[in-house]
Amino acid sequence: MSARVLVVDDVLPNVKLLAAKLTREYFDVVTANSGPEALERIHAQHPDIVLLDVMMPGMDGFEVCEKIRADPAIMHIPVVMVTALSDASDRVRGLEAGADDFLTKPVNDVALFARVRSLVRLKMMTDEWRLRESTSGQLGMLVATDSVHTQTAEAARVLVVEDSAIDLDKIVETVARDRDVVTDTDTCAGGLELALAEEFELIVISLTLMREDGLRLCSQLRSHEKTRQIPILLLADETDMDRIAKGLELGANDYLIKPIDRNELLARTRTQVRRKRYQDKLRANYEASLSMALTDSLTGLFNRRYLSAHLPRLLDRSGGNNKPVSALLFDIDHFKVVNDTWGHGVGDEVLKEVAQRASRNLRNFDLVARLGGEEFVVIMPDTDGNQAAAVAERLRRRIAEEPFAVSAPVGKIDVTISIGVALADWTLDAEGKPESGDALLRRADTALYQAKRSGRNRVVMDGAGE
């Protein structure tokens, strides 16, 4: 996963070192040498994450972070403070100023890259929810949610998986300050059972369990629909940085190093609960806005009207950051034969199952819409042409390799799709404008036509086969 990273430090060697490390990992790096310059860079360069030094003359990192969080245009950008300060009180101050994490110099490379990737994934998901909410608001369907930092963090339901009685007592006593309701268990199996049976806003998992693997529980929680969006806070020893990085890769949201500092635990807990409540509000607000005007009544996917409103905004945002956007246009092969042979009721069953398989095999921030009839479109942000072609081929196989169960006497029928793929072109035309959404879809449609002409049940990239 690539991303644009802003590195802020008044010491040039520190900037060069961090920039070199990030560049080797294929990140796009922007730099600034002071707080005011950092704020200018954020507005001009739109970074995906900010690595911010604390000890700077004039405007220190705490003040910069507070200004970022106070500006609605940039408040959703993740901020990681990087500093020589190592006291828990400094970390707590940074978290209270709005920082997402606090890395101590010299920076551990494993921790750095894992944290950047984790926070960028979170930002991508939040950005997509905010964009969808904004699109619905533009259509006059709802009022926008405010921000993460205006959410309350009190009276949350917290699940703790910890087999150390001393640490468990400290956790329960600390989070109870916010009137949180804490449920605890000392086994991963018990934690998974509770998480699936009850409602929680945060799950705290120890990686120092004596007889079990907390990372396995992280993986299991992220594999279940009910628990996929619940924040996970890991507890670990300082020597467990490799396992912490693996946990972040598996989908954990944050971590805390033992011995547990009560104030830092409370600050990190509040941050995760606020973020969960903000995302829940975005999702609920967005879902409440969906109506027959925006969704296809048969498949539940977006319809052409929503796509027409959303795609230009997505292209405008991504084009300004030079981030790739790909479109997949596909339809069902010989769909008229299905309707003529088995009836329109079976045809509707096929359409619904195609929509479900497509949705299951794409990321939750990819946009899937039914254009009409048997034609569908997928818009994939931050995805280049090669990646999109690979996703399209995987989707084609998911449709073709497993017969569709239908209500007709035959029981099951084979279904295939043909897919055209196109990558958005950011080249400006004579009027200084990039390619429109309609033009992108036309190129995908041309590729789809080529796939049909070449025998169907295949993927063709825009320009291939000419």
PDB file of C-alpha atoms in Angstrom, residues 152-355:
ATOM      1  CA  THR A 152     -18.087  11.294  23.695  1.00  0.00           C
ATOM      2  CA  ALA A 153     -15.996   8.417  25.016  1.00  0.00           C
ATOM      3  CA  GLU A 154     -17.896   7.574  28.192  1.00  0.00           C
ATOM      4  CA  ALA A 155     -19.894   4.489  29.140  1.00  0.00           C
ATOM      5  CA  ALA A 156     -18.439   2.241  26.450  1.00  0.00           C
ATOM      6  CA  ARG A 157     -18.639  -1.535  26.555  1.00  0.00           C
ATOM      7  CA  VAL A 158     -15.096  -2.932  26.654  1.00  0.00           C
ATOM      8  CA  LEU A 159     -13.969  -6.562  26.390  1.00  0.00           C
ATOM      9  CA  VAL A 160     -10.587  -7.426  27.934  1.00  0.00           C
ATOM     10  CA  VAL A 161      -8.717 -10.659  27.164  1.00  0.00           C
ATOM     11  CA  GLU A 162      -5.934 -10.874  29.768  1.00  0.00           C
ATOM     12  CA  ASP A 163      -4.689 -13.694  32.017  1.00  0.00           C
ATOM     13  CA  SER A 164      -2.573 -11.511  34.329  1.00  0.00           C
ATOM     14  CA  ALA A 165      -4.668 -10.680  37.396  1.00  0.00           C
ATOM     15  CA  ILE A 166      -2.516  -7.631  38.186  1.00  0.00           C
ATOM     16  CA  ASP A 167      -2.810  -6.135  34.696  1.00  0.00           C
ATOM     17  CA  LEU A 168      -6.509  -6.990  34.498  1.00  0.00           C
ATOM     18  CA  ASP A 169      -7.239  -5.186  37.782  1.00  0.00           C
ATOM     19  CA  LYS A 170      -5.357  -2.130  36.560  1.00  0.00           C
ATOM     20  CA  ILE A 171      -7.237  -2.092  33.247  1.00  0.00           C
ATOM     21  CA  VAL A 172     -10.677  -2.507  34.824  1.00  0.00           C
ATOM     22  CA  GLU A 173     -10.026   0.121  37.481  1.00  0.00           C
ATOM     23  CA  THR A 174      -8.677   2.607  34.911  1.00  0.00           C
ATOM     24  CA  VAL A 175     -11.339   2.374  32.219  1.00  0.00           C
ATOM     25  CA  ALA A 176     -14.063   2.380  34.880  1.00  0.00           C
ATOM     26  CA  ARG A 177     -13.260   6.091  35.330  1.00  0.00           C
ATOM     27  CA  ASP A 178     -15.327   6.693  32.193  1.00  0.00           C
ATOM     28  CA  ARG A 179     -18.163   4.531  33.549  1.00  0.00           C
ATOM     29  CA  ASP A 180     -17.277   1.910  30.988  1.00  0.00           C
ATOM     30  CA  VAL A 181     -18.790  -1.549  31.333  1.00  0.00           C
ATOM     31  CA  VAL A 182     -15.927  -4.062  31.289  1.00  0.00           C
ATOM     32  CA  THR A 183     -16.282  -7.768  30.509  1.00  0.00           C
ATOM     33  CA  ASP A 184     -13.167  -9.912  30.893  1.00  0.00           C
ATOM     34  CA  THR A 185     -11.901 -13.377  30.063  1.00  0.00           C
ATOM     35  CA  ASP A 186      -8.527 -15.091  30.214  1.00  0.00           C
ATOM     36  CA  THR A 187      -8.908 -17.210  27.053  1.00  0.00           C
ATOM     37  CA  CYS A 188      -9.090 -16.425  23.345  1.00  0.00           C
ATOM     38  CA  ALA A 189     -11.978 -18.833  22.856  1.00  0.00           C
ATOM     39  CA  GLY A 190     -13.909 -17.050  25.594  1.00  0.00           C
ATOM     40  CA  GLY A 191     -13.083 -13.677  24.057  1.00  0.00           C
ATOM     41  CA  LEU A 192     -14.334 -14.692  20.615  1.00  0.00           C
ATOM     42  CA  GLU A 193     -17.524 -16.188  22.064  1.00  0.00           C
ATOM     43  CA  LEU A 194     -18.273 -13.016  24.050  1.00  0.00           C
ATOM     44  CA  ALA A 195     -17.477 -10.726  21.108  1.00  0.00           C
ATOM     45  CA  LEU A 196     -19.872 -12.623  18.847  1.00  0.00           C
ATOM     46  CA  ALA A 197     -22.619 -12.845  21.473  1.00  0.00           C
ATOM     47  CA  GLU A 198     -22.570  -9.289  22.854  1.00  0.00           C
ATOM     48  CA  GLU A 199     -21.989  -5.710  21.682  1.00  0.00           C
ATOM     49  CA  PHE A 200     -18.607  -4.057  22.399  1.00  0.00           C
ATOM     50  CA  GLU A 201     -17.008  -0.768  21.351  1.00  0.00           C
ATOM     51  CA  LEU A 202     -13.430  -1.824  22.145  1.00  0.00           C
ATOM     52  CA  ILE A 203     -11.594  -5.121  22.592  1.00  0.00           C
ATOM     53  CA  VAL A 204      -8.324  -5.154  24.558  1.00  0.00           C
ATOM     54  CA  ILE A 205      -6.150  -8.202  23.811  1.00  0.00           C
ATOM     55  CA  SER A 206      -2.946  -9.128  25.612  1.00  0.00           C
ATOM     56  CA  LEU A 207      -0.132 -10.540  23.501  1.00  0.00           C
ATOM     57  CA  THR A 208       1.520 -11.885  26.673  1.00  0.00           C
ATOM     58  CA  LEU A 209      -1.056 -14.607  27.342  1.00  0.00           C
ATOM     59  CA  MET A 210       0.727 -17.565  28.882  1.00  0.00           C
ATOM     60  CA  ARG A 211      -0.895 -20.389  26.928  1.00  0.00           C
ATOM     61  CA  GLU A 212      -2.557 -18.765  23.912  1.00  0.00           C
ATOM     62  CA  ASP A 213      -1.849 -16.562  20.918  1.00  0.00           C
ATOM     63  CA  GLY A 214      -3.590 -13.177  21.011  1.00  0.00           C
ATOM     64  CA  LEU A 215      -2.782 -12.633  17.331  1.00  0.00           C
ATOM     65  CA  ARG A 216      -4.939 -15.612  16.427  1.00  0.00           C
ATOM     66  CA  LEU A 217      -7.845 -13.936  18.185  1.00  0.00           C
ATOM     67  CA  CYS A 218      -7.187 -10.710  16.231  1.00  0.00           C
ATOM     68  CA  SER A 219      -7.393 -12.681  13.002  1.00  0.00           C
ATOM     69  CA  GLN A 220     -10.604 -14.414  14.063  1.00  0.00           C
ATOM     70  CA  LEU A 221     -12.261 -11.149  15.069  1.00  0.00           C
ATOM     71  CA  ARG A 222     -11.464  -9.575  11.724  1.00  0.00           C
ATOM     72  CA  SER A 223     -12.828 -12.593   9.850  1.00  0.00           C
ATOM     73  CA  HIS A 224     -16.329 -12.269  11.349  1.00  0.00           C
ATOM     74  CA  GLU A 225     -18.730  -9.660   9.988  1.00  0.00           C
ATOM     75  CA  LYS A 226     -20.088  -8.816  13.456  1.00  0.00           C
ATOM     76  CA  THR A 227     -16.661  -8.005  14.939  1.00  0.00           C
ATOM     77  CA  ARG A 228     -14.847  -6.709  11.847  1.00  0.00           C
ATOM     78  CA  GLN A 229     -15.276  -3.030  12.736  1.00  0.00           C
ATOM     79  CA  ILE A 230     -14.675  -3.214  16.515  1.00  0.00           C
ATOM     80  CA  PRO A 231     -11.418  -1.439  17.489  1.00  0.00           C
ATOM     81  CA  ILE A 232      -8.702  -3.679  18.930  1.00  0.00           C
ATOM     82  CA  LEU A 233      -6.089  -2.414  21.411  1.00  0.00           C
ATOM     83  CA  LEU A 234      -3.099  -4.716  21.903  1.00  0.00           C
ATOM     84  CA  LEU A 235      -1.102  -4.998  25.141  1.00  0.00           C
ATOM     85  CA  ALA A 236       2.486  -6.179  24.694  1.00  0.00           C
ATOM     86  CA  ASP A 237       6.019  -6.119  26.049  1.00  0.00           C
ATOM     87  CA  GLU A 238       8.596  -3.798  24.493  1.00  0.00           C
ATOM     88  CA  THR A 239      10.403  -6.821  23.033  1.00  0.00           C
ATOM     89  CA  ASP A 240       7.275  -7.868  21.104  1.00  0.00           C
ATOM     90  CA  MET A 241       7.532  -5.236  18.360  1.00  0.00           C
ATOM     91  CA  ASP A 242       7.490  -7.798  15.548  1.00  0.00           C
ATOM     92  CA  ARG A 243       4.275  -9.329  16.903  1.00  0.00           C
ATOM     93  CA  ILE A 244       2.787  -5.863  17.383  1.00  0.00           C
ATOM     94  CA  ALA A 245       3.523  -5.097  13.733  1.00  0.00           C
ATOM     95  CA  LYS A 246       1.863  -8.359  12.734  1.00  0.00           C
ATOM     96  CA  GLY A 247      -1.135  -7.438  14.868  1.00  0.00           C
ATOM     97  CA  LEU A 248      -1.486  -4.075  13.126  1.00  0.00           C
ATOM     98  CA  GLU A 249      -1.229  -5.852   9.786  1.00  0.00           C
ATOM     99  CA  LEU A 250      -4.027  -8.200  10.861  1.00  0.00           C
ATOM    100  CA  GLY A 251      -6.264  -5.246  11.658  1.00  0.00           C
ATOM    101  CA  ALA A 252      -5.537  -4.190  15.253  1.00  0.00           C
ATOM    102  CA  ASN A 253      -6.015  -0.450  15.713  1.00  0.00           C
ATOM    103  CA  ASP A 254      -3.552   0.483  18.452  1.00  0.00           C
ATOM    104  CA  TYR A 255      -1.153  -0.926  21.009  1.00  0.00           C
ATOM    105  CA  LEU A 256       0.135  -0.160  24.501  1.00  0.00           C
ATOM    106  CA  ILE A 257       3.480  -1.277  25.913  1.00  0.00           C
ATOM    107  CA  LYS A 258       3.571  -2.862  29.371  1.00  0.00           C
ATOM    108  CA  PRO A 259       3.962  -1.940  32.193  1.00  0.00           C
ATOM    109  CA  ILE A 260       0.620  -0.223  31.731  1.00  0.00           C
ATOM    110  CA  ASP A 261       0.498   3.502  32.397  1.00  0.00           C
ATOM    111  CA  ARG A 262      -3.048   4.308  33.540  1.00  0.00           C
ATOM    112  CA  ASN A 263      -3.261   7.719  31.895  1.00  0.00           C
ATOM    113  CA  GLU A 264      -1.939   6.441  28.568  1.00  0.00           C
ATOM    114  CA  LEU A 265      -4.344   3.490  28.691  1.00  0.00           C
ATOM    115  CA  LEU A 266      -7.227   5.868  29.329  1.00  0.00           C
ATOM    116  CA  ALA A 267      -6.155   8.225  26.517  1.00  0.00           C
ATOM    117  CA  ARG A 268      -5.798   5.402  23.970  1.00  0.00           C
ATOM    118  CA  THR A 269      -9.084   3.839  25.061  1.00  0.00           C
ATOM    119  CA  ARG A 270     -10.930   7.138  24.658  1.00  0.00           C
ATOM    120  CA  THR A 271      -9.399   7.693  21.212  1.00  0.00           C
ATOM    121  CA  GLN A 272     -10.554   4.302  19.948  1.00  0.00           C
ATOM    122  CA  VAL A 273     -14.054   4.631  21.404  1.00  0.00           C
ATOM    123  CA  ARG A 274     -14.482   8.105  19.889  1.00  0.00           C
ATOM    124  CA  ARG A 275     -13.300   6.837  16.512  1.00  0.00           C
ATOM    125  CA  LYS A 276     -15.662   3.850  16.676  1.00  0.00           C
ATOM    126  CA  ARG A 277     -18.617   6.077  17.532  1.00  0.00           C
ATOM    127  CA  TYR A 278     -17.738   8.512  14.756  1.00  0.00           C
ATOM    128  CA  GLN A 279     -17.517   5.729  12.183  1.00  0.00           C
ATOM    129  CA  ASP A 280     -20.770   4.232  13.476  1.00  0.00           C
ATOM    130  CA  LYS A 281     -22.467   7.607  13.012  1.00  0.00           C
ATOM    131  CA  LEU A 282     -21.044   7.966   9.507  1.00  0.00           C
ATOM    132  CA  ARG A 283     -22.255   4.505   8.615  1.00  0.00           C
ATOM    133  CA  ALA A 284     -25.701   4.973  10.193  1.00  0.00           C
ATOM    134  CA  ASN A 285     -26.116   8.411   8.637  1.00  0.00           C
ATOM    135  CA  TYR A 286     -25.085   7.090   5.275  1.00  0.00           C
ATOM    136  CA  GLU A 287     -27.293   4.006   5.457  1.00  0.00           C
ATOM    137  CA  ALA A 288     -30.250   6.141   6.519  1.00  0.00           C
ATOM    138  CA  SER A 289     -29.771   8.184   3.354  1.00  0.00           C
ATOM    139  CA  LEU A 290     -30.121   5.234   1.025  1.00  0.00           C
ATOM    140  CA  SER A 291     -33.506   5.162  -0.628  1.00  0.00           C
ATOM    141  CA  MET A 292     -35.040   3.902  -3.795  1.00  0.00           C
ATOM    142  CA  ALA A 293     -33.672   6.992  -5.504  1.00  0.00           C
ATOM    143  CA  LEU A 294     -30.098   5.876  -4.872  1.00  0.00           C
ATOM    144  CA  THR A 295     -30.190   2.092  -4.763  1.00  0.00           C
ATOM    145  CA  ASP A 296     -31.292  -0.658  -7.059  1.00  0.00           C
ATOM    146  CA  SER A 297     -34.372  -2.266  -5.503  1.00  0.00           C
ATOM    147  CA  LEU A 298     -33.528  -5.765  -6.775  1.00  0.00           C
ATOM    148  CA  THR A 299     -29.854  -6.130  -5.854  1.00  0.00           C
ATOM    149  CA  GLY A 300     -29.451  -3.487  -3.133  1.00  0.00           C
ATOM    150  CA  LEU A 301     -26.463  -2.037  -5.013  1.00  0.00           C
ATOM    151  CA  PHE A 302     -26.071   1.629  -5.908  1.00  0.00           C
ATOM    152  CA  ASN A 303     -27.863   2.704  -9.058  1.00  0.00           C
ATOM    153  CA  ARG A 304     -26.850   4.902 -11.971  1.00  0.00           C
ATOM    154  CA  ARG A 305     -28.079   8.072 -10.268  1.00  0.00           C
ATOM    155  CA  TYR A 306     -25.834   7.579  -7.260  1.00  0.00           C
ATOM    156  CA  LEU A 307     -22.876   6.642  -9.450  1.00  0.00           C
ATOM    157  CA  SER A 308     -23.368   9.806 -11.527  1.00  0.00           C
ATOM    158  CA  ALA A 309     -23.202  11.947  -8.379  1.00  0.00           C
ATOM    159  CA  HIS A 310     -20.399  10.056  -6.630  1.00  0.00           C
ATOM    160  CA  LEU A 311     -17.931   9.314  -9.427  1.00  0.00           C
ATOM    161  CA  PRO A 312     -17.090  12.941 -10.358  1.00  0.00           C
ATOM    162  CA  ARG A 313     -16.386  13.745  -6.705  1.00  0.00           C
ATOM    163  CA  LEU A 314     -14.187  10.687  -6.305  1.00  0.00           C
ATOM    164  CA  LEU A 315     -12.240  11.498  -9.466  1.00  0.00           C
ATOM    165  CA  ASP A 316     -11.827  15.110  -8.395  1.00  0.00           C
ATOM    166  CA  ARG A 317     -10.427  14.075  -5.010  1.00  0.00           C
ATOM    167  CA  SER A 318      -8.144  11.349  -6.364  1.00  0.00           C
ATOM    168  CA  GLY A 319      -6.984  13.381  -9.361  1.00  0.00           C
ATOM    169  CA  GLY A 320      -5.901  16.223  -7.109  1.00  0.00           C
ATOM    170  CA  ASN A 321      -3.624  13.767  -5.293  1.00  0.00           C
ATOM    171  CA  ASN A 322      -2.569  11.887  -8.458  1.00  0.00           C
ATOM    172  CA  LYS A 323      -3.912   8.651  -7.000  1.00  0.00           C
ATOM    173  CA  PRO A 324      -5.074   5.927  -9.386  1.00  0.00           C
ATOM    174  CA  VAL A 325      -8.749   5.092  -9.847  1.00  0.00           C
ATOM    175  CA  SER A 326      -9.905   2.106 -11.898  1.00  0.00           C
ATOM    176  CA  ALA A 327     -13.292   1.159 -13.313  1.00  0.00           C
ATOM    177  CA  LEU A 328     -14.572  -2.344 -13.977  1.00  0.00           C
ATOM    178  CA  LEU A 329     -17.595  -2.606 -16.265  1.00  0.00           C
ATOM    179  CA  PHE A 330     -19.115  -6.065 -16.569  1.00  0.00           C
ATOM    180  CA  ASP A 331     -22.285  -7.795 -17.643  1.00  0.00           C
ATOM    181  CA  ILE A 332     -23.698 -11.303 -17.587  1.00  0.00           C
ATOM    182  CA  ASP A 333     -23.002 -13.386 -20.682  1.00  0.00           C
ATOM    183  CA  HIS A 334     -26.091 -14.586 -22.605  1.00  0.00           C
ATOM    184  CA  PHE A 335     -28.432 -13.213 -19.934  1.00  0.00           C
ATOM    185  CA  LYS A 336     -31.333 -13.111 -22.397  1.00  0.00           C
ATOM    186  CA  VAL A 337     -31.026 -16.882 -22.737  1.00  0.00           C
ATOM    187  CA  VAL A 338     -31.429 -17.215 -18.944  1.00  0.00           C
ATOM    188  CA  ASN A 339     -34.630 -15.163 -19.007  1.00  0.00           C
ATOM    189  CA  ASP A 340     -36.015 -16.886 -22.097  1.00  0.00           C
ATOM    190  CA  THR A 341     -35.213 -20.380 -20.819  1.00  0.00           C
ATOM    191  CA  TRP A 342     -36.007 -20.184 -17.119  1.00  0.00           C
ATOM    192  CA  GLY A 343     -38.128 -17.056 -16.792  1.00  0.00           C
ATOM    193  CA  HIS A 344     -37.540 -13.567 -15.403  1.00  0.00           C
ATOM    194  CA  GLY A 345     -37.842 -14.785 -11.819  1.00  0.00           C
ATOM    195  CA  VAL A 346     -34.736 -16.936 -12.258  1.00  0.00           C
ATOM    196  CA  GLY A 347     -33.093 -14.022 -14.081  1.00  0.00           C
ATOM    197  CA  ASP A 348     -33.677 -11.869 -10.995  1.00  0.00           C
ATOM    198  CA  GLU A 349     -32.145 -14.569  -8.795  1.00  0.00           C
ATOM    199  CA  VAL A 350     -29.041 -14.575 -10.992  1.00  0.00           C
ATOM    200  CA  LEU A 351     -28.764 -10.772 -10.857  1.00  0.00           C
ATOM    201  CA  LYS A 352     -28.960 -10.793  -7.061  1.00  0.00           C
ATOM    202  CA  GLU A 353     -26.370 -13.543  -6.710  1.00  0.00           C
ATOM    203  CA  VAL A 354     -23.967 -11.786  -9.106  1.00  0.00           C
ATOM    204  CA  ALA A 355     -24.328  -8.617  -7.021  1.00  0.00           C
TER     205      ALA A 355
END
